[in-house]
Amino acid sequence: MTAPLLKTLGSLGLLMSASLAQADEITVTDVAGRDVSVEAPVDRVILGEGRQIYLLGALQPQDPFEHVVGWRNDFSQADPDNYASYADKFPELKDIPTFGGFKDGTFDVEQAASLQPDVVLMNLEARTATEDAGYDDKLAELGIPIVYVDFRADPIAHTTPSMRLMGKLLGEQKAAEAFIDYSEQQMARVTETIESADPERPRVFIDRAGGYSEDCCMSFGPGNFGEYVELAGGTNIARDIIPDTFGSLNPEQIIAADPQQVVVTGGNWDAYVPGGDWVGVGPGADMDKARAKLEGLTERTAMTGIEAVDNDNFHAIWHQFYNSPYYFVAVQKMAKWFHPDLFTDLDPEATMQTLHERFLPVDYEPGYWLSLKDR
């Protein structure tokens, strides 16, 4: 063990000894199935992904950054509009130390240890890279537990237990259960109707981050947005082609499948692809600009002659629904697109607004979706 790590271990031990009176050791089972001992309620947390603030915002809307002592620097780049809203209300977030990622090997263990966290929250998809790089062993030497959560690899199965787990760690179980109850009620408004009506399912192509690059076309297999399609009463054309959650289709496969509905995921990605052809939907989006970009995407070779383009069933939706606990709103919106006659009384806009008013620390701004059907 290096000298800096030994020094940090000593100071960490003093801090932990002083805090034992305020916290009790509990054992939790994370979404990786690991039993982890943690002093809870935790006081100092490192977020392995900045967008985990979507969950913390629902659990502690009065101050979601109260216990965050470090976080990965993805939130400001992947979702700059929401980042700006949070920064306006909680300007202290700009002073929180940031990290690189576990998956790309840029996480700094000694920097993390110097912040003396009670726990590091990691996303499940980073587990293999974390263990391969030995980050888990290095943090364990310092008495810093890793707890895995997930709201991307399998959001339908893992978001609820992740929310419940984080609520337990933070002592916010009631807030977690309230959010879970709301999400399940809103999801049931779609799934129960689809199950009862058993409608004919349209063929759907999810165009993941359409326009982000010149390549065509990224999509989803049976998981994530691919599963949202099925829950919303559609048939994901990629479910039997892409074996995993993420993958790509070539133009010939899309044309042959002749999708009746196309849903493009989009966001504000100027930090990654300045001035790109991506569709900039999200809170406060410029809808005229987004519509122009969405119309431009219908002219790609992969969209040639498909039914969705001919009938204007060509839509865009906020990409971060794939990576947040708000997935049920995306399912509602797609159900409205796929089966408008079945869901005349369903208002996803109202669902999203209520979500903000009841649970989130920032005000709702429209702009999360658009459709060429609404020309």
CSV table of C-alpha atoms in Angstrom, one decimal:
chain,number,residue,atom,x,y,z
A,1,MET,CA,0.0,0.0,0.0
A,2,THR,CA,1.3,3.5,-0.9
A,3,ALA,CA,2.2,6.1,1.7
A,4,PRO,CA,-0.6,8.4,0.6
A,5,LEU,CA,-3.2,5.6,0.9
A,6,LEU,CA,-1.9,4.7,4.4
A,7,LYS,CA,-2.2,8.3,5.5
A,8,THR,CA,-5.7,8.5,4.1
A,9,LEU,CA,-6.7,5.3,5.8
A,10,GLY,CA,-5.6,6.7,9.1
A,11,SER,CA,-7.6,9.9,8.8
A,12,LEU,CA,-10.6,7.9,7.5
A,13,GLY,CA,-10.5,5.7,10.6
A,14,LEU,CA,-10.6,8.7,12.9
A,15,LEU,CA,-13.6,10.1,11.0
A,16,MET,CA,-15.4,6.8,11.1
A,17,SER,CA,-14.8,6.4,14.9
A,18,ALA,CA,-16.2,9.8,15.5
A,19,SER,CA,-19.3,9.1,13.6
A,20,LEU,CA,-20.3,5.7,15.0
A,21,ALA,CA,-22.6,7.3,17.5
A,22,GLN,CA,-24.6,8.9,14.7
A,23,ALA,CA,-24.9,5.9,12.4
A,24,ASP,CA,-25.5,2.2,12.6
A,25,GLU,CA,-23.9,-0.5,10.5
A,26,ILE,CA,-26.5,-2.1,8.2
A,27,THR,CA,-26.1,-4.7,5.5
A,28,VAL,CA,-27.8,-4.0,2.2
A,29,THR,CA,-28.0,-6.1,-1.0
A,30,ASP,CA,-27.3,-4.1,-4.0
A,31,VAL,CA,-28.6,-4.7,-7.6
A,32,ALA,CA,-25.5,-6.8,-8.3
A,33,GLY,CA,-26.6,-9.2,-5.6
A,34,ARG,CA,-23.7,-8.3,-3.3
A,35,ASP,CA,-24.2,-8.0,0.5
A,36,VAL,CA,-22.5,-4.7,1.5
A,37,SER,CA,-22.0,-3.4,5.0
A,38,VAL,CA,-22.5,0.4,5.3
A,39,GLU,CA,-22.7,2.9,8.2
A,40,ALA,CA,-26.2,4.4,7.6
A,41,PRO,CA,-27.7,6.8,7.2
A,42,VAL,CA,-24.7,7.9,5.1
A,43,ASP,CA,-23.4,11.4,5.4
A,44,ARG,CA,-20.8,11.6,2.6
A,45,VAL,CA,-21.5,10.1,-0.8
A,46,ILE,CA,-19.6,9.9,-4.1
A,47,LEU,CA,-21.7,9.4,-7.2
A,48,GLY,CA,-20.1,7.2,-9.8
A,49,GLU,CA,-22.3,8.9,-12.4
A,50,GLY,CA,-23.5,12.5,-12.1
A,51,ARG,CA,-27.0,11.6,-13.5
A,52,GLN,CA,-27.6,9.6,-10.3
A,53,ILE,CA,-28.8,13.0,-9.1
A,54,TYR,CA,-32.1,12.2,-10.9
A,55,LEU,CA,-32.7,9.7,-8.1
A,56,LEU,CA,-31.3,11.8,-5.3
A,57,GLY,CA,-33.4,14.7,-6.5
A,58,ALA,CA,-36.5,12.7,-5.9
A,59,LEU,CA,-35.3,11.4,-2.5
A,60,GLN,CA,-34.1,14.7,-1.1
A,61,PRO,CA,-35.6,17.5,-3.2
A,62,GLN,CA,-34.9,20.1,-0.4
A,63,ASP,CA,-31.2,19.7,-1.1
A,64,PRO,CA,-30.1,16.7,-3.3
A,65,PHE,CA,-26.4,17.7,-3.0
A,66,GLU,CA,-26.4,17.8,0.8
A,67,HIS,CA,-24.4,14.6,1.1
A,68,VAL,CA,-22.6,14.5,-2.3
A,69,VAL,CA,-18.9,15.1,-1.8
A,70,GLY,CA,-17.8,14.0,-5.3
A,71,TRP,CA,-19.3,13.0,-8.6
A,72,ARG,CA,-18.5,12.0,-12.1
A,73,ASN,CA,-18.5,14.9,-14.5
A,74,ASP,CA,-21.2,13.6,-17.0
A,75,PHE,CA,-24.3,15.5,-15.9
A,76,SER,CA,-23.2,18.9,-17.3
A,77,GLN,CA,-22.3,17.4,-20.6
A,78,ALA,CA,-25.0,14.8,-21.2
A,79,ASP,CA,-27.9,16.9,-19.9
A,80,PRO,CA,-26.8,20.6,-19.8
A,81,ASP,CA,-30.3,21.9,-19.6
A,82,ASN,CA,-31.3,20.1,-16.4
A,83,TYR,CA,-27.8,20.8,-15.1
A,84,ALA,CA,-28.4,24.5,-15.5
A,85,SER,CA,-31.7,24.3,-13.7
A,86,TYR,CA,-30.1,22.5,-10.8
A,87,ALA,CA,-27.2,24.8,-10.7
A,88,ASP,CA,-29.5,27.8,-10.6
A,89,LYS,CA,-31.2,26.5,-7.5
A,90,PHE,CA,-28.2,24.8,-5.9
A,91,PRO,CA,-25.1,26.8,-7.1
A,92,GLU,CA,-22.9,24.9,-4.7
A,93,LEU,CA,-23.0,21.9,-7.1
A,94,LYS,CA,-20.3,23.7,-9.1
A,95,ASP,CA,-17.9,23.4,-6.3
A,96,ILE,CA,-18.3,19.6,-5.8
A,97,PRO,CA,-15.1,17.7,-6.9
A,98,THR,CA,-15.6,15.8,-10.2
A,99,PHE,CA,-14.1,12.5,-11.3
A,100,GLY,CA,-13.5,10.6,-14.5
A,101,GLY,CA,-15.2,7.3,-15.1
A,102,PHE,CA,-14.5,3.8,-13.8
A,103,LYS,CA,-15.1,2.4,-17.2
A,104,ASP,CA,-12.5,4.5,-18.9
A,105,GLY,CA,-9.9,4.2,-16.2
A,106,THR,CA,-9.8,7.8,-15.2
A,107,PHE,CA,-11.2,7.5,-11.7
A,108,ASP,CA,-8.7,8.7,-9.1
A,109,VAL,CA,-8.9,6.5,-6.0
A,110,GLU,CA,-6.6,8.7,-3.8
A,111,GLN,CA,-8.7,11.7,-4.7
A,112,ALA,CA,-11.8,9.8,-3.8
A,113,ALA,CA,-10.3,8.6,-0.5
A,114,SER,CA,-9.3,12.1,0.5
A,115,LEU,CA,-13.0,13.1,0.4
A,116,GLN,CA,-13.7,10.4,3.1
A,117,PRO,CA,-16.9,9.1,1.7
A,118,ASP,CA,-19.2,6.7,3.5
A,119,VAL,CA,-20.2,5.0,0.2
A,120,VAL,CA,-19.5,5.1,-3.5
A,121,LEU,CA,-22.6,4.6,-5.6
A,122,MET,CA,-21.7,2.9,-8.9
A,123,ASN,CA,-23.8,2.1,-11.9
A,124,LEU,CA,-24.1,-1.7,-12.6
A,125,GLU,CA,-22.7,-1.5,-16.1
A,126,ALA,CA,-19.4,-0.3,-14.7
A,127,ARG,CA,-18.9,-3.3,-12.4
A,128,THR,CA,-16.7,-5.3,-14.8
A,129,ALA,CA,-14.4,-2.4,-15.5
A,130,THR,CA,-14.3,-1.5,-11.8
A,131,GLU,CA,-13.2,-5.0,-10.8
A,132,ASP,CA,-10.8,-5.4,-13.7
A,133,ALA,CA,-9.0,-2.2,-12.7
A,134,GLY,CA,-8.9,-3.2,-9.1
A,135,TYR,CA,-10.9,-0.2,-7.9
A,136,ASP,CA,-13.1,-2.3,-5.7
A,137,ASP,CA,-10.0,-3.8,-3.9
A,138,LYS,CA,-8.3,-0.4,-3.5
A,139,LEU,CA,-11.5,1.2,-2.0
A,140,ALA,CA,-12.0,-1.8,0.2
A,141,GLU,CA,-8.5,-1.4,1.7
A,142,LEU,CA,-9.7,2.1,2.7
A,143,GLY,CA,-12.9,0.9,4.2
A,144,ILE,CA,-15.0,2.5,1.5
A,145,PRO,CA,-17.8,0.3,0.3
A,146,ILE,CA,-19.2,0.3,-3.3
A,147,VAL,CA,-22.9,-0.1,-3.7
A,148,TYR,CA,-24.2,-0.8,-7.2
A,149,VAL,CA,-27.5,0.7,-8.5
A,150,ASP,CA,-29.0,0.6,-12.0
A,151,PHE,CA,-31.4,2.6,-14.0
A,152,ARG,CA,-29.9,2.1,-17.4
A,153,ALA,CA,-28.9,-1.6,-18.1
A,154,ASP,CA,-32.4,-2.9,-17.0
A,155,PRO,CA,-34.4,0.1,-15.8
A,156,ILE,CA,-37.7,-1.7,-15.6
A,157,ALA,CA,-36.3,-4.4,-13.3
A,158,HIS,CA,-33.8,-2.3,-11.4
A,159,THR,CA,-35.0,1.3,-10.9
A,160,THR,CA,-37.4,0.4,-8.1
A,161,PRO,CA,-34.9,-1.6,-6.1
A,162,SER,CA,-32.2,1.0,-6.7
A,163,MET,CA,-34.5,3.8,-5.5
A,164,ARG,CA,-35.4,1.7,-2.4
A,165,LEU,CA,-31.8,0.9,-1.8
A,166,MET,CA,-30.7,4.6,-2.0
A,167,GLY,CA,-33.6,5.5,0.3
A,168,LYS,CA,-32.4,3.1,2.9
A,169,LEU,CA,-28.8,4.4,2.7
A,170,LEU,CA,-29.9,8.0,3.1
A,171,GLY,CA,-32.7,7.3,5.7
A,172,GLU,CA,-35.3,8.5,3.1
A,173,GLN,CA,-37.4,5.3,2.9
A,174,LYS,CA,-40.7,7.2,2.9
A,175,ALA,CA,-39.7,9.4,0.1
A,176,ALA,CA,-38.5,6.4,-1.9
A,177,GLU,CA,-41.8,4.6,-1.4
A,178,ALA,CA,-43.8,7.6,-2.4
A,179,PHE,CA,-41.9,7.9,-5.6
A,180,ILE,CA,-42.2,4.2,-6.3
A,181,ASP,CA,-46.0,4.3,-5.7
A,182,TYR,CA,-46.4,7.1,-8.2
A,183,SER,CA,-44.3,5.5,-10.9
A,184,GLU,CA,-46.1,2.2,-10.5
A,185,GLN,CA,-49.5,3.9,-10.7
A,186,GLN,CA,-48.6,5.8,-13.8
A,187,MET,CA,-47.1,2.7,-15.5
A,188,ALA,CA,-50.2,0.7,-14.7
A,189,ARG,CA,-52.3,3.3,-16.6
A,190,VAL,CA,-50.6,2.0,-19.8
A,191,THR,CA,-49.9,-1.7,-19.1
A,192,GLU,CA,-53.4,-2.5,-17.8
A,193,THR,CA,-55.0,-0.9,-20.8
A,194,ILE,CA,-52.8,-2.7,-23.3
A,195,GLU,CA,-53.4,-6.0,-21.5
A,196,SER,CA,-57.1,-5.5,-21.5
A,197,ALA,CA,-57.5,-4.2,-25.1
A,198,ASP,CA,-54.8,-6.4,-26.7
A,199,PRO,CA,-54.5,-4.1,-29.7
A,200,GLU,CA,-52.7,-4.8,-32.9
A,201,ARG,CA,-49.1,-3.8,-32.2
A,202,PRO,CA,-47.3,-1.4,-34.7
A,203,ARG,CA,-43.8,-2.1,-35.8
A,204,VAL,CA,-41.5,0.4,-34.1
A,205,PHE,CA,-37.9,1.5,-34.7
A,206,ILE,CA,-36.2,3.2,-31.9
A,207,ASP,CA,-33.5,5.4,-33.4
A,208,ARG,CA,-31.0,5.8,-30.6
A,209,ALA,CA,-29.5,9.3,-30.7
A,210,GLY,CA,-30.4,9.7,-34.3
A,211,GLY,CA,-28.2,12.3,-36.0
A,212,TYR,CA,-25.5,12.1,-33.3
A,213,SER,CA,-23.2,10.6,-35.9
A,214,GLU,CA,-23.3,10.0,-39.6
A,215,ASP,CA,-23.6,6.3,-39.0
A,216,CYS,CA,-27.0,4.7,-39.1
A,217,CYS,CA,-28.5,3.4,-37.0
A,218,MET,CA,-28.0,2.8,-33.3
A,219,SER,CA,-31.0,1.2,-31.5
A,220,PHE,CA,-32.1,-0.9,-28.6
A,221,GLY,CA,-32.5,-4.7,-28.3
A,222,PRO,CA,-34.9,-6.3,-25.9
A,223,GLY,CA,-34.0,-3.9,-23.0
A,224,ASN,CA,-34.4,-0.3,-22.0
A,225,PHE,CA,-36.2,1.7,-24.7
A,226,GLY,CA,-36.8,-1.6,-26.6
A,227,GLU,CA,-38.7,-2.8,-23.6
A,228,TYR,CA,-40.5,0.5,-23.3
A,229,VAL,CA,-41.9,-0.1,-26.8
A,230,GLU,CA,-43.3,-3.4,-25.9
A,231,LEU,CA,-44.9,-2.1,-22.7
A,232,ALA,CA,-46.4,0.8,-24.7
A,233,GLY,CA,-48.1,-1.7,-27.1
A,234,GLY,CA,-45.6,-1.8,-29.9
A,235,THR,CA,-43.3,-4.3,-31.5
A,236,ASN,CA,-39.6,-3.4,-31.4
A,237,ILE,CA,-38.2,-4.3,-34.8
A,238,ALA,CA,-34.7,-4.8,-33.3
A,239,ARG,CA,-35.7,-7.1,-30.5
A,240,ASP,CA,-34.6,-10.3,-32.4
A,241,ILE,CA,-31.7,-8.7,-34.2
A,242,ILE,CA,-29.8,-6.9,-31.4
A,243,PRO,CA,-29.1,-9.5,-28.6
A,244,ASP,CA,-28.1,-7.0,-25.9
A,245,THR,CA,-29.5,-3.7,-24.7
A,246,PHE,CA,-27.7,-1.6,-27.2
A,247,GLY,CA,-26.6,-2.2,-30.8
A,248,SER,CA,-27.1,-1.1,-34.4
A,249,LEU,CA,-29.2,-1.9,-37.4
A,250,ASN,CA,-28.1,-1.3,-41.0
A,251,PRO,CA,-30.4,0.6,-43.4
A,252,GLU,CA,-31.4,-2.5,-45.3
A,253,GLN,CA,-32.7,-4.1,-42.1
A,254,ILE,CA,-34.8,-1.0,-41.3
A,255,ILE,CA,-36.3,-0.7,-44.8
A,256,ALA,CA,-37.1,-4.4,-44.8
A,257,ALA,CA,-38.9,-4.2,-41.5
A,258,ASP,CA,-40.9,-1.2,-42.7
A,259,PRO,CA,-41.6,0.3,-39.3
A,260,GLN,CA,-45.0,2.0,-38.8
A,261,GLN,CA,-43.6,4.2,-36.0
A,262,VAL,CA,-40.1,5.7,-35.5
A,263,VAL,CA,-39.1,7.2,-32.2
A,264,VAL,CA,-35.8,9.2,-32.2
A,265,THR,CA,-34.1,9.8,-28.9
A,266,GLY,CA,-32.5,13.2,-28.6
A,267,GLY,CA,-31.0,15.7,-26.3
A,268,ASN,CA,-28.7,18.7,-26.1
A,269,TRP,CA,-25.3,17.3,-27.1
A,270,ASP,CA,-23.3,20.4,-28.0
A,271,ALA,CA,-20.7,19.2,-25.5
A,272,TYR,CA,-20.1,16.1,-27.6
A,273,VAL,CA,-21.1,16.9,-31.2
A,274,PRO,CA,-21.3,20.7,-31.6
A,275,GLY,CA,-23.9,21.7,-34.2
A,276,GLY,CA,-24.7,18.0,-34.9
A,277,ASP,CA,-27.9,16.7,-36.5
A,278,TRP,CA,-29.2,15.3,-33.2
A,279,VAL,CA,-32.7,16.4,-32.2
A,280,GLY,CA,-32.3,18.8,-29.2
A,281,VAL,CA,-35.4,17.9,-27.1
A,282,GLY,CA,-35.4,18.4,-23.4
A,283,PRO,CA,-36.5,21.0,-20.8
A,284,GLY,CA,-36.9,24.3,-22.5
A,285,ALA,CA,-35.9,23.1,-25.9
A,286,ASP,CA,-36.2,25.2,-29.0
A,287,MET,CA,-39.0,23.2,-30.6
A,288,ASP,CA,-38.8,24.8,-34.1
A,289,LYS,CA,-35.1,23.9,-34.3
A,290,ALA,CA,-35.8,20.4,-33.0
A,291,ARG,CA,-38.6,19.9,-35.5
A,292,ALA,CA,-36.4,21.0,-38.4
A,293,LYS,CA,-33.7,18.5,-37.4
A,294,LEU,CA,-36.3,15.7,-36.9
A,295,GLU,CA,-37.6,16.4,-40.4
A,296,GLY,CA,-34.1,16.2,-41.7
A,297,LEU,CA,-33.7,12.7,-40.3
A,298,THR,CA,-36.5,11.4,-42.4
A,299,GLU,CA,-34.4,11.9,-45.5
A,300,ARG,CA,-31.7,9.3,-44.6
A,301,THR,CA,-31.4,6.3,-46.7
A,302,ALA,CA,-32.6,4.0,-43.9
A,303,MET,CA,-35.9,5.8,-43.9
A,304,THR,CA,-36.6,5.4,-47.6
A,305,GLY,CA,-40.2,4.4,-48.3
A,306,ILE,CA,-41.0,3.3,-44.8
A,307,GLU,CA,-44.6,3.6,-43.5
A,308,ALA,CA,-43.7,5.8,-40.5
A,309,VAL,CA,-42.4,8.5,-42.8
A,310,ASP,CA,-45.3,8.4,-45.2
A,311,ASN,CA,-47.8,8.8,-42.4
A,312,ASP,CA,-45.8,11.3,-40.2
A,313,ASN,CA,-45.6,8.8,-37.4
A,314,PHE,CA,-42.1,10.1,-36.8
A,315,HIS,CA,-41.3,11.3,-33.3
A,316,ALA,CA,-38.6,12.5,-31.0
A,317,ILE,CA,-38.3,11.9,-27.2
A,318,TRP,CA,-35.7,12.9,-24.5
A,319,HIS,CA,-32.8,10.5,-24.6
A,320,GLN,CA,-32.3,10.6,-20.8
A,321,PHE,CA,-35.6,8.7,-20.2
A,322,TYR,CA,-33.2,5.7,-20.8
A,323,ASN,CA,-31.1,6.7,-17.9
A,324,SER,CA,-33.4,8.0,-15.2
A,325,PRO,CA,-36.2,6.9,-12.9
A,326,TYR,CA,-38.7,8.8,-15.1
A,327,TYR,CA,-39.0,6.0,-17.7
A,328,PHE,CA,-42.8,5.6,-17.1
A,329,VAL,CA,-43.4,9.0,-18.7
A,330,ALA,CA,-41.7,7.8,-21.9
A,331,VAL,CA,-43.9,4.7,-21.9
A,332,GLN,CA,-47.0,6.9,-21.5
A,333,LYS,CA,-46.0,9.1,-24.4
A,334,MET,CA,-45.2,6.3,-26.7
A,335,ALA,CA,-48.5,4.6,-25.9
A,336,LYS,CA,-50.2,7.8,-26.9
A,337,TRP,CA,-48.3,7.8,-30.2
A,338,PHE,CA,-48.9,4.1,-30.9
A,339,HIS,CA,-52.5,3.9,-29.8
A,340,PRO,CA,-54.1,7.3,-29.7
A,341,ASP,CA,-57.7,6.0,-29.6
A,342,LEU,CA,-56.9,3.8,-26.5
A,343,PHE,CA,-55.3,6.6,-24.5
A,344,THR,CA,-57.5,9.7,-25.1
A,345,ASP,CA,-57.6,10.4,-21.3
A,346,LEU,CA,-53.9,9.9,-20.8
A,347,ASP,CA,-51.8,13.1,-20.5
A,348,PRO,CA,-48.1,12.4,-20.3
A,349,GLU,CA,-47.4,16.2,-20.1
A,350,ALA,CA,-49.5,16.3,-16.9
A,351,THR,CA,-47.7,13.2,-15.6
A,352,MET,CA,-44.3,14.9,-16.1
A,353,GLN,CA,-45.5,18.2,-14.5
A,354,THR,CA,-46.9,16.4,-11.5
A,355,LEU,CA,-43.7,14.4,-11.1
A,356,HIS,CA,-41.8,17.7,-10.8
A,357,GLU,CA,-44.3,19.4,-8.5
A,358,ARG,CA,-44.5,16.4,-6.1
A,359,PHE,CA,-41.0,15.0,-6.1
A,360,LEU,CA,-38.3,17.1,-7.9
A,361,PRO,CA,-36.4,20.2,-6.7
A,362,VAL,CA,-36.6,22.0,-10.1
A,363,ASP,CA,-39.5,23.4,-12.0
A,364,TYR,CA,-41.0,21.7,-15.0
A,365,GLU,CA,-40.2,23.1,-18.5
A,366,PRO,CA,-41.9,21.5,-21.5
A,367,GLY,CA,-39.9,20.3,-24.5
A,368,TYR,CA,-39.3,16.6,-23.8
A,369,TRP,CA,-40.9,15.3,-27.0
A,370,LEU,CA,-42.4,16.2,-30.4
A,371,SER,CA,-44.0,14.5,-33.3
A,372,LEU,CA,-44.2,15.3,-37.1
A,373,LYS,CA,-47.8,14.2,-36.7
A,374,ASP,CA,-48.4,17.5,-35.0
A,375,ARG,CA,-47.4,19.6,-38.0
